[in-house]
Amino acid sequence: MDQTRSKLVIRNAHPKDARAVAALSAKVYGKHEAYSAAMIRGQINNFPEGQFIAEYEGKAVGYCGTMIIAQEVAFAPHTWNEITGQGYASRHDPDGDVLYGVEVCVDPEYRRLRIGQRFYRKRQDLCRDWELKGIAFGGRMPGFSRRRKTYRKPEEYLAAVLDKQVSDTVINFQLNQGFEPKKVLRGYHPEDRDSGGNAVLMFWPDPLAPEGNIHRTRSLADRLPESVRVATVQFMMRRITSIDEFEQQVEYWVDVASDYGADFVIFPELFTLELLSIPEKPLPPAEAIEEIANYTDRFKEFMERLAVSYNINIVGGSHPTRVPNGEVRNIAYVFLRDGAVYEQQKLHPTPSERKWWNIKGGFGAEAIPTDCGPIGVMICYDSEFPELARHLVDQGALMLFVPFCTDERRGFLRVRYCCHARAVENQCYVITSGVVGNIPNVENMDIHYAESGVLTPSDFPFSRDGVAADTAPNTETIAIADLSLSALLTARQSGAVQNLKDRRFDLYRTRWIEHDADHEPGPPAHNAPVTSSTGG
């Protein structure tokens, strides 16, 4: 019998799907009210089992996002921004007892395939599989604005729909799926003009839900290694005569970290500027940048080969790179042991970088998927801006790597203090790596000071001073530490303080604006045609 591939597939979403889903939401909601790739990435990283994508002949035509939350939180008054953590599902609670619907959207060109109905069934299956009490979400009531003269309050409109005096396509659809309206959530989506900014708190009680409290048997910790070993290299800058010397120096430290069984090794910011000591005469800054940029391809190929051959993930410090528009940006390259290569641009160049090398600020901040969980990278000065770390952690990052380059102790302490603050406020690990030594014939790289280290939150499961490992100042060396991911996740849920859970989303939020195609506008308004979105 001839076999053909399925045309319509509903599957779990993966981080690599984030941009396709963001593009889908822009088509459904419009560019300025769409999800960003970062939001989708956060939803997937925070609860991989709860995010679904519909593909028709390989094209993303639908998306369904969920998270787990405590029933008392789901049933209390809230807005979409508050409960979803600004759309990142960062308030996902593995100890919760209710599945909460973050999003369902469907490409309007494929609305006749009953994709929304299929997503609702997927949610019900997930709810039963995880032994949850039911499913809740804030559903749209798009007919309210048109009938506001007759029904001044959203509660009156909802009562009329339930009494079958009027028809609301979205509410009726959800009622037909077995959901019960619990209350009106005022101000749930201020941008949703058709619903007057309101939503109906819908709930589907699972008739097969077990009684009493259920101990969750699965969590993010079950998908991650219990412990991750990290190594930070305090790299000595010195005069060299060839690129081979630089590569030998780098490979030596990768070999050491690999011999100690490290999962990650990090090098410092701008450590490749050691290559500028090769010429006999000092190069003027403009020429120096051109010279160092010429090494980019070889540097990337060399580091990628090391990561694979030594079976270790390498955070390759940072390297000045000329980008297609002609600007020079300070870029950290991350080389994973499976051969994948990622990059993170420095967003905030220091005054000296701008002055001496005309380095421009970059764009974007993405959590990077690794075999040890999502990570983020902040290059030196970037660590002194708390918004960046929060953005990466919202996307699911558990460890933040900070390559830095500072000239003396005051500069180093700015980085160190801020990195420790980022570890405390985001309940994550922060691994720093700095350069020491000097290369006298390279402009703006005269002296260096560093004490590299591995920093932790300040709570009982961690080291007393919040330092898992550090190095002696201004010495070429390596520091190694084992980091418990399960202890980190436990601290986030039940630590002495719970900074991530206790954020006041009703008082403040950070809105990221992504560059060009990566535009990130903020939370979706869910005001698309009802044939494209079922709400929740």
XYZ file of C-alpha atoms in Angstrom:
536
model
C 0.000 0.000 0.000
C 1.336 3.439 -0.916
C 2.128 5.676 2.024
C 2.176 9.458 2.079
C 3.287 11.917 4.739
C 0.703 13.537 6.984
C -0.145 17.004 5.746
C -1.266 18.378 9.125
C 0.898 17.649 12.151
C 0.441 18.841 15.741
C 3.683 18.511 17.682
C 5.580 20.028 20.582
C 7.295 23.290 19.715
C 11.081 23.605 19.972
C 13.268 26.706 20.439
C 14.180 26.626 16.749
C 10.473 27.213 15.975
C 10.422 30.558 17.821
C 10.903 32.797 14.797
C 8.334 30.942 12.695
C 5.768 31.217 15.494
C 6.544 34.914 15.952
C 5.985 35.448 12.229
C 2.687 33.563 12.478
C 1.504 35.744 15.347
C 2.435 38.863 13.368
C 0.229 37.607 10.552
C -2.650 36.955 12.959
C -2.362 40.013 15.216
C -0.363 42.489 13.166
C 3.313 43.381 13.544
C 2.933 45.739 16.486
C 0.878 43.360 18.642
C 2.587 40.092 17.832
C 4.667 37.849 20.040
C 8.408 38.207 19.718
C 10.672 35.240 19.126
C 12.053 35.836 22.629
C 8.604 35.409 24.191
C 8.005 32.168 22.313
C 11.470 30.971 23.246
C 10.699 31.689 26.894
C 7.425 29.760 26.772
C 9.144 26.750 25.219
C 12.146 26.780 27.547
C 10.046 27.276 30.680
C 7.574 24.467 29.879
C 8.569 22.474 26.763
C 5.791 19.901 27.128
C 3.114 22.589 27.119
C 3.773 24.348 23.804
C 2.377 23.012 20.529
C 2.769 23.974 16.903
C 0.540 23.019 13.989
C 2.333 22.452 10.687
C 0.613 22.043 7.347
C 2.984 20.622 4.750
C 5.872 21.858 6.880
C 4.543 25.397 7.347
C 3.686 26.768 10.804
C -0.056 27.513 10.699
C -0.998 27.403 14.379
C 0.441 27.760 17.860
C -0.795 26.830 21.319
C 0.988 28.002 24.476
C 0.343 26.876 28.052
C 1.897 26.870 31.502
C 1.106 25.454 34.935
C -0.047 27.715 37.747
C -1.657 27.350 41.163
C -5.461 27.355 41.037
C -5.736 30.179 43.558
C -3.540 32.319 41.306
C -5.515 31.421 38.191
C -8.841 32.200 39.878
C -7.709 35.484 41.462
C -8.133 38.750 39.519
C -5.261 39.161 37.094
C -4.202 40.499 33.724
C -2.597 38.604 30.867
C 0.689 40.426 31.467
C 0.745 39.564 35.150
C -0.038 35.880 34.944
C 2.133 35.063 31.930
C 5.143 37.109 33.045
C 4.793 39.472 30.079
C 4.228 36.611 27.674
C 7.338 34.574 28.515
C 5.498 32.028 30.726
C 8.162 32.896 33.295
C 5.625 32.354 36.090
C 5.257 28.687 35.142
C 4.966 26.810 38.430
C 5.770 23.072 38.237
C 4.111 22.657 41.648
C 0.850 24.223 40.435
C -2.366 22.302 39.870
C -4.002 24.040 36.892
C -2.996 24.245 33.251
C -3.264 27.854 32.109
C -3.774 28.797 28.468
C -1.345 31.473 27.338
C -2.199 31.527 23.644
C -4.021 29.875 20.763
C -3.632 31.420 17.324
C -4.277 30.022 13.870
C -3.342 31.298 10.432
C -6.623 32.653 8.980
C -5.870 30.931 5.678
C -6.143 27.546 7.430
C -9.115 28.215 9.692
C -11.251 25.440 8.196
C -8.923 22.674 9.418
C -10.278 22.849 12.994
C -6.790 23.484 14.310
C -8.100 25.385 17.346
C -10.252 22.411 18.268
C -7.258 20.094 17.932
C -5.229 22.358 20.225
C -7.961 22.243 22.880
C -7.854 18.452 22.803
C -4.088 18.541 23.134
C -4.488 20.688 26.230
C -6.976 18.249 27.719
C -4.616 15.347 27.068
C -1.776 17.298 28.673
C -3.936 18.174 31.680
C -4.815 14.511 32.259
C -1.263 13.339 31.648
C 0.048 15.723 34.304
C -2.846 14.922 36.684
C -3.966 18.544 36.947
C -7.348 19.751 38.231
C -8.310 21.454 35.005
C -7.590 24.126 32.408
C -8.074 27.875 32.861
C -7.534 30.882 30.633
C -8.789 34.368 29.890
C -11.046 34.093 26.838
C -11.999 36.948 24.520
C -15.504 38.385 24.335
C -15.247 40.229 21.011
C -18.972 40.961 20.651
C -19.058 43.129 23.764
C -17.999 46.431 22.164
C -20.639 46.180 19.433
C -23.388 45.730 22.031
C -22.114 48.116 24.670
C -25.132 50.399 24.361
C -27.379 47.528 25.417
C -25.024 45.831 27.880
C -22.946 48.469 29.636
C -21.045 46.063 31.854
C -19.110 43.029 30.572
C -20.840 40.917 33.232
C -24.224 41.840 31.736
C -23.015 40.904 28.269
C -21.688 37.543 29.491
C -25.007 36.800 31.207
C -26.858 37.587 27.958
C -24.616 35.205 26.014
C -25.149 32.431 28.562
C -28.905 33.089 28.414
C -28.685 32.806 24.594
C -30.046 36.320 24.108
C -27.004 37.140 21.991
C -24.319 35.082 20.297
C -20.576 35.499 20.730
C -18.516 33.295 18.429
C -15.556 32.927 20.782
C -17.492 32.404 24.017
C -19.853 29.947 22.319
C -16.889 28.014 20.886
C -15.345 27.666 24.331
C -18.656 26.645 25.907
C -18.949 23.936 23.259
C -15.503 22.687 24.291
C -16.782 22.073 27.819
C -15.459 25.219 29.488
C -17.335 26.975 32.273
C -17.250 30.791 32.687
C -16.140 31.714 36.208
C -15.960 35.511 36.145
C -15.080 38.535 34.062
C -11.437 39.612 34.219
C -11.507 43.387 33.825
C -8.482 45.005 32.195
C -7.153 41.599 31.133
C -6.084 42.880 27.720
C -6.357 46.693 27.559
C -5.393 46.563 23.874
C -8.307 44.277 22.961
C -10.820 46.940 21.972
C -13.416 44.465 20.679
C -13.632 42.948 24.160
C -13.401 46.314 25.891
C -10.104 45.141 27.380
C -11.928 42.388 29.273
C -11.856 38.604 29.235
C -13.898 35.729 30.610
C -12.098 33.437 33.016
C -12.898 30.050 31.544
C -12.305 26.756 33.346
C -12.498 23.147 32.233
C -12.563 20.837 35.267
C -10.965 17.518 34.489
C -13.557 14.894 35.460
C -10.761 12.350 35.914
C -8.572 14.550 38.122
C -7.314 12.693 41.212
C -8.437 13.983 44.575
C -6.112 15.724 46.995
C -2.685 17.186 46.361
C -0.634 15.471 43.705
C 3.149 15.399 43.919
C 4.345 16.418 40.484
C 6.481 13.619 39.115
C 8.032 15.674 36.316
C 9.639 19.071 36.189
C 12.269 21.035 34.329
C 14.910 19.399 36.538
C 14.055 16.005 35.051
C 15.074 17.212 31.594
C 18.415 18.578 32.777
C 21.546 17.052 34.248
C 21.634 17.130 38.033
C 24.954 18.946 38.000
C 26.883 20.976 35.436
C 30.631 21.508 35.647
C 31.880 24.888 34.479
C 35.423 26.163 34.016
C 36.475 29.782 33.732
C 39.847 30.670 32.232
C 41.722 33.701 33.509
C 43.667 34.322 30.329
C 47.132 35.901 30.359
C 47.728 38.480 27.605
C 51.309 38.347 26.346
C 53.413 39.245 23.340
C 53.244 36.559 20.645
C 54.853 36.241 17.217
C 52.257 34.150 15.335
C 48.620 33.093 15.417
C 49.803 29.542 16.069
C 51.051 30.646 19.503
C 47.628 32.086 20.323
C 45.883 28.911 19.228
C 48.252 26.745 21.255
C 47.539 28.861 24.323
C 43.769 28.551 23.827
C 43.866 24.820 23.100
C 45.910 24.224 26.242
C 43.103 25.605 28.434
C 40.376 23.809 26.505
C 42.333 20.584 26.995
C 42.643 21.234 30.743
C 38.939 21.996 31.130
C 38.032 18.914 29.107
C 40.349 16.695 31.183
C 38.502 17.862 34.299
C 35.196 16.851 32.731
C 33.848 20.382 32.341
C 30.659 20.883 30.364
C 31.499 24.540 29.694
C 34.664 26.573 29.474
C 34.583 30.359 29.141
C 37.286 32.715 27.868
C 37.475 36.492 28.493
C 36.283 39.468 26.499
C 38.611 40.703 23.736
C 41.200 38.005 24.461
C 41.776 37.715 20.704
C 43.340 41.188 20.752
C 46.501 39.372 21.812
C 46.842 38.773 18.061
C 47.565 42.477 17.601
C 50.916 41.984 19.316
C 52.170 39.987 16.314
C 53.195 43.009 14.154
C 56.523 44.559 15.110
C 55.105 48.081 15.189
C 51.936 49.164 17.019
C 48.971 49.673 14.724
C 46.783 52.778 14.926
C 43.326 51.890 16.338
C 41.522 51.991 12.977
C 44.095 49.712 11.354
C 44.147 47.448 14.403
C 40.425 46.782 14.142
C 40.747 45.948 10.451
C 43.595 43.585 11.274
C 41.762 41.759 14.055
C 38.610 41.455 11.946
C 40.653 39.563 9.360
C 41.082 36.733 11.861
C 37.338 36.181 12.389
C 36.797 33.235 10.049
C 39.884 31.374 11.199
C 39.053 32.022 14.860
C 35.529 30.657 14.475
C 36.654 27.568 12.550
C 39.380 26.853 15.103
C 37.093 27.197 18.134
C 34.333 25.150 16.545
C 36.817 22.351 15.914
C 38.013 22.478 19.534
C 34.467 22.288 20.920
C 33.677 19.166 18.927
C 37.005 17.386 19.333
C 37.267 18.033 23.084
C 33.530 17.443 23.664
C 33.015 20.689 25.542
C 30.851 23.783 25.136
C 33.028 26.863 24.672
C 31.984 30.435 25.393
C 34.630 31.985 23.201
C 35.162 35.279 24.993
C 34.513 38.054 22.498
C 36.030 39.138 19.222
C 35.646 42.451 17.313
C 33.839 41.602 14.094
C 32.868 43.660 11.086
C 29.195 43.025 10.328
C 27.534 43.298 6.886
C 26.547 46.960 7.301
C 30.214 47.876 7.808
C 30.083 48.491 11.559
C 32.459 46.818 13.990
C 30.716 45.093 16.877
C 32.082 43.228 19.872
C 30.673 39.708 19.502
C 30.795 36.676 21.783
C 30.706 33.390 19.887
C 29.427 30.269 21.627
C 30.650 26.952 20.218
C 28.650 23.926 21.318
C 30.091 20.442 21.383
C 27.587 19.266 18.782
C 29.088 21.714 16.272
C 26.441 24.457 16.544
C 27.694 28.048 16.730
C 25.782 30.960 18.244
C 26.653 34.601 18.728
C 25.766 37.358 21.173
C 26.607 40.949 20.346
C 27.672 43.385 23.025
C 24.802 45.817 23.399
C 26.582 48.516 25.409
C 30.113 49.362 24.231
C 32.099 51.257 26.830
C 33.260 54.845 26.178
C 36.795 53.582 25.522
C 35.582 51.006 22.978
C 33.692 53.708 21.143
C 36.611 56.127 21.310
C 39.515 53.870 20.387
C 37.951 51.330 18.032
C 34.658 52.898 16.974
C 32.832 49.791 18.168
C 29.059 50.096 17.847
C 26.382 48.662 20.082
C 24.770 45.467 18.854
C 21.243 44.107 18.952
C 19.407 41.076 20.263
C 19.662 38.944 23.371
C 18.712 35.314 22.918
C 18.882 32.389 25.306
C 21.062 29.711 23.711
C 19.895 26.078 23.868
C 22.576 23.678 25.094
C 22.664 20.085 26.287
C 22.810 21.478 29.848
C 19.821 23.796 29.535
C 19.422 27.313 28.161
C 22.234 29.794 28.809
C 22.760 33.490 28.193
C 25.820 35.649 27.514
C 26.429 39.220 28.679
C 29.675 40.843 27.593
C 31.338 42.831 30.398
C 29.564 46.244 30.512
C 26.265 44.554 29.539
C 26.210 42.901 32.962
C 25.820 46.355 34.509
C 22.375 46.767 32.945
C 19.839 44.567 34.783
C 17.303 44.511 31.942
C 19.504 42.245 29.815
C 19.907 39.527 32.448
C 16.188 39.555 33.215
C 15.389 39.243 29.505
C 17.640 36.188 29.180
C 16.278 34.545 32.329
C 12.711 35.178 31.169
C 13.654 33.146 28.101
C 14.704 30.286 30.373
C 18.424 30.884 30.918
C 19.749 29.175 34.051
C 23.387 30.228 33.678
C 24.731 33.575 32.476
C 28.291 33.739 31.156
C 30.117 37.063 31.398
C 33.426 37.475 29.550
C 35.023 40.728 30.698
C 38.073 42.911 30.177
C 38.896 45.529 32.818
C 42.010 47.605 33.258
C 42.163 47.997 37.041
C 40.411 46.943 40.238
C 37.655 49.560 40.211
C 36.518 48.484 36.776
C 36.660 44.839 37.792
C 34.568 45.484 40.901
C 31.860 47.172 38.853
C 31.512 43.977 36.862
C 31.806 41.688 39.884
C 29.237 43.515 42.024
C 26.749 43.753 39.172
C 27.174 40.094 38.260
C 26.452 39.081 41.816
C 23.373 41.290 41.809
C 22.212 39.577 38.610
C 22.693 36.172 40.280
C 20.614 37.202 43.300
C 17.781 39.017 41.552
C 17.371 36.371 38.843
C 18.227 33.319 40.970
C 20.709 32.064 38.413
C 24.392 31.193 38.153
C 26.792 33.769 36.701
C 30.208 32.691 35.410
C 32.785 35.423 34.765
C 36.106 35.294 32.923
C 38.636 38.113 32.649
C 42.000 38.834 31.052
C 45.212 39.589 32.923
C 48.697 40.583 31.784
C 49.498 43.241 29.227
C 50.469 43.772 25.592
C 52.264 47.138 25.508
C 52.222 47.667 21.733
C 48.411 47.423 21.456
C 46.433 50.627 21.944
C 43.996 50.616 24.890
C 45.191 47.178 26.085
C 48.016 48.360 28.335
C 47.088 46.850 31.710
C 44.452 44.442 33.027
C 42.988 43.330 36.316
C 40.781 40.302 36.890
C 39.508 37.867 39.490
C 37.381 35.431 37.518
C 34.724 33.434 39.313
C 31.542 31.397 39.489
C 28.776 33.241 41.348
C 25.568 31.856 42.820
C 22.390 33.169 44.419
C 22.682 33.964 48.116
C 20.626 31.269 49.827
C 21.117 28.114 51.870
C 21.647 25.596 49.014
C 24.660 27.572 47.773
C 28.091 28.599 49.039
C 27.997 30.865 52.095
C 29.317 33.910 50.256
C 27.571 33.137 46.985
C 30.875 32.225 45.327
C 31.207 28.657 44.071
C 34.778 29.219 42.827
C 37.124 32.074 42.070
C 40.703 32.788 41.077
C 43.609 34.640 42.597
C 43.900 38.176 41.203
C 46.022 38.807 38.133
C 47.213 35.221 37.753
C 46.884 32.993 34.707
C 44.780 30.109 35.963
C 41.474 28.290 35.744
C 38.637 27.875 38.237
C 36.224 24.944 38.143
C 32.906 24.434 39.919
C 30.029 21.985 39.935
C 26.640 23.714 39.780
C 23.448 21.976 40.857
C 20.581 22.840 38.527
C 18.055 21.061 40.743
C 19.136 23.197 43.730
C 18.702 26.300 41.586
C 15.181 25.342 40.484
C 14.231 24.399 44.041
C 15.455 27.779 45.316
C 13.321 29.541 42.721
C 10.241 27.680 43.945
C 10.791 27.528 47.698
C 13.895 29.491 48.647
C 14.196 31.920 51.561
C 13.335 34.585 48.985
C 11.812 33.958 45.548
C 12.771 36.944 43.445
C 11.410 35.595 40.173
C 8.039 34.547 41.587
C 7.590 37.702 43.651
C 7.927 40.249 40.844
C 5.094 42.805 40.702
C 3.954 42.588 37.101
C 1.017 44.801 38.054
C 3.454 47.637 38.850
C 6.252 47.431 36.298
C 7.493 45.655 33.205
C 10.354 45.843 30.729
C 9.493 46.088 27.050
C 12.164 44.878 24.644
C 12.340 46.286 21.135
C 14.014 43.918 18.728
C 15.917 45.199 15.715
C 14.518 45.072 12.191
C 13.052 41.601 11.562
C 13.478 40.841 15.249
C 11.070 43.597 16.285
C 9.558 42.871 19.673
C 6.499 44.993 20.332
C 5.123 43.711 23.622
C 2.126 41.567 24.511
C -0.382 40.693 21.809
C -3.734 42.436 21.902
C -5.667 39.369 20.716
C -7.916 41.578 18.612
C -7.618 39.571 15.413
C -10.697 38.108 13.713
C -12.330 35.401 15.784
C -11.766 32.930 12.985
C -8.018 33.283 13.582
C -7.890 33.257 17.357
C -9.913 31.419 19.942
C -8.360 33.272 22.862
C -6.550 31.799 25.823
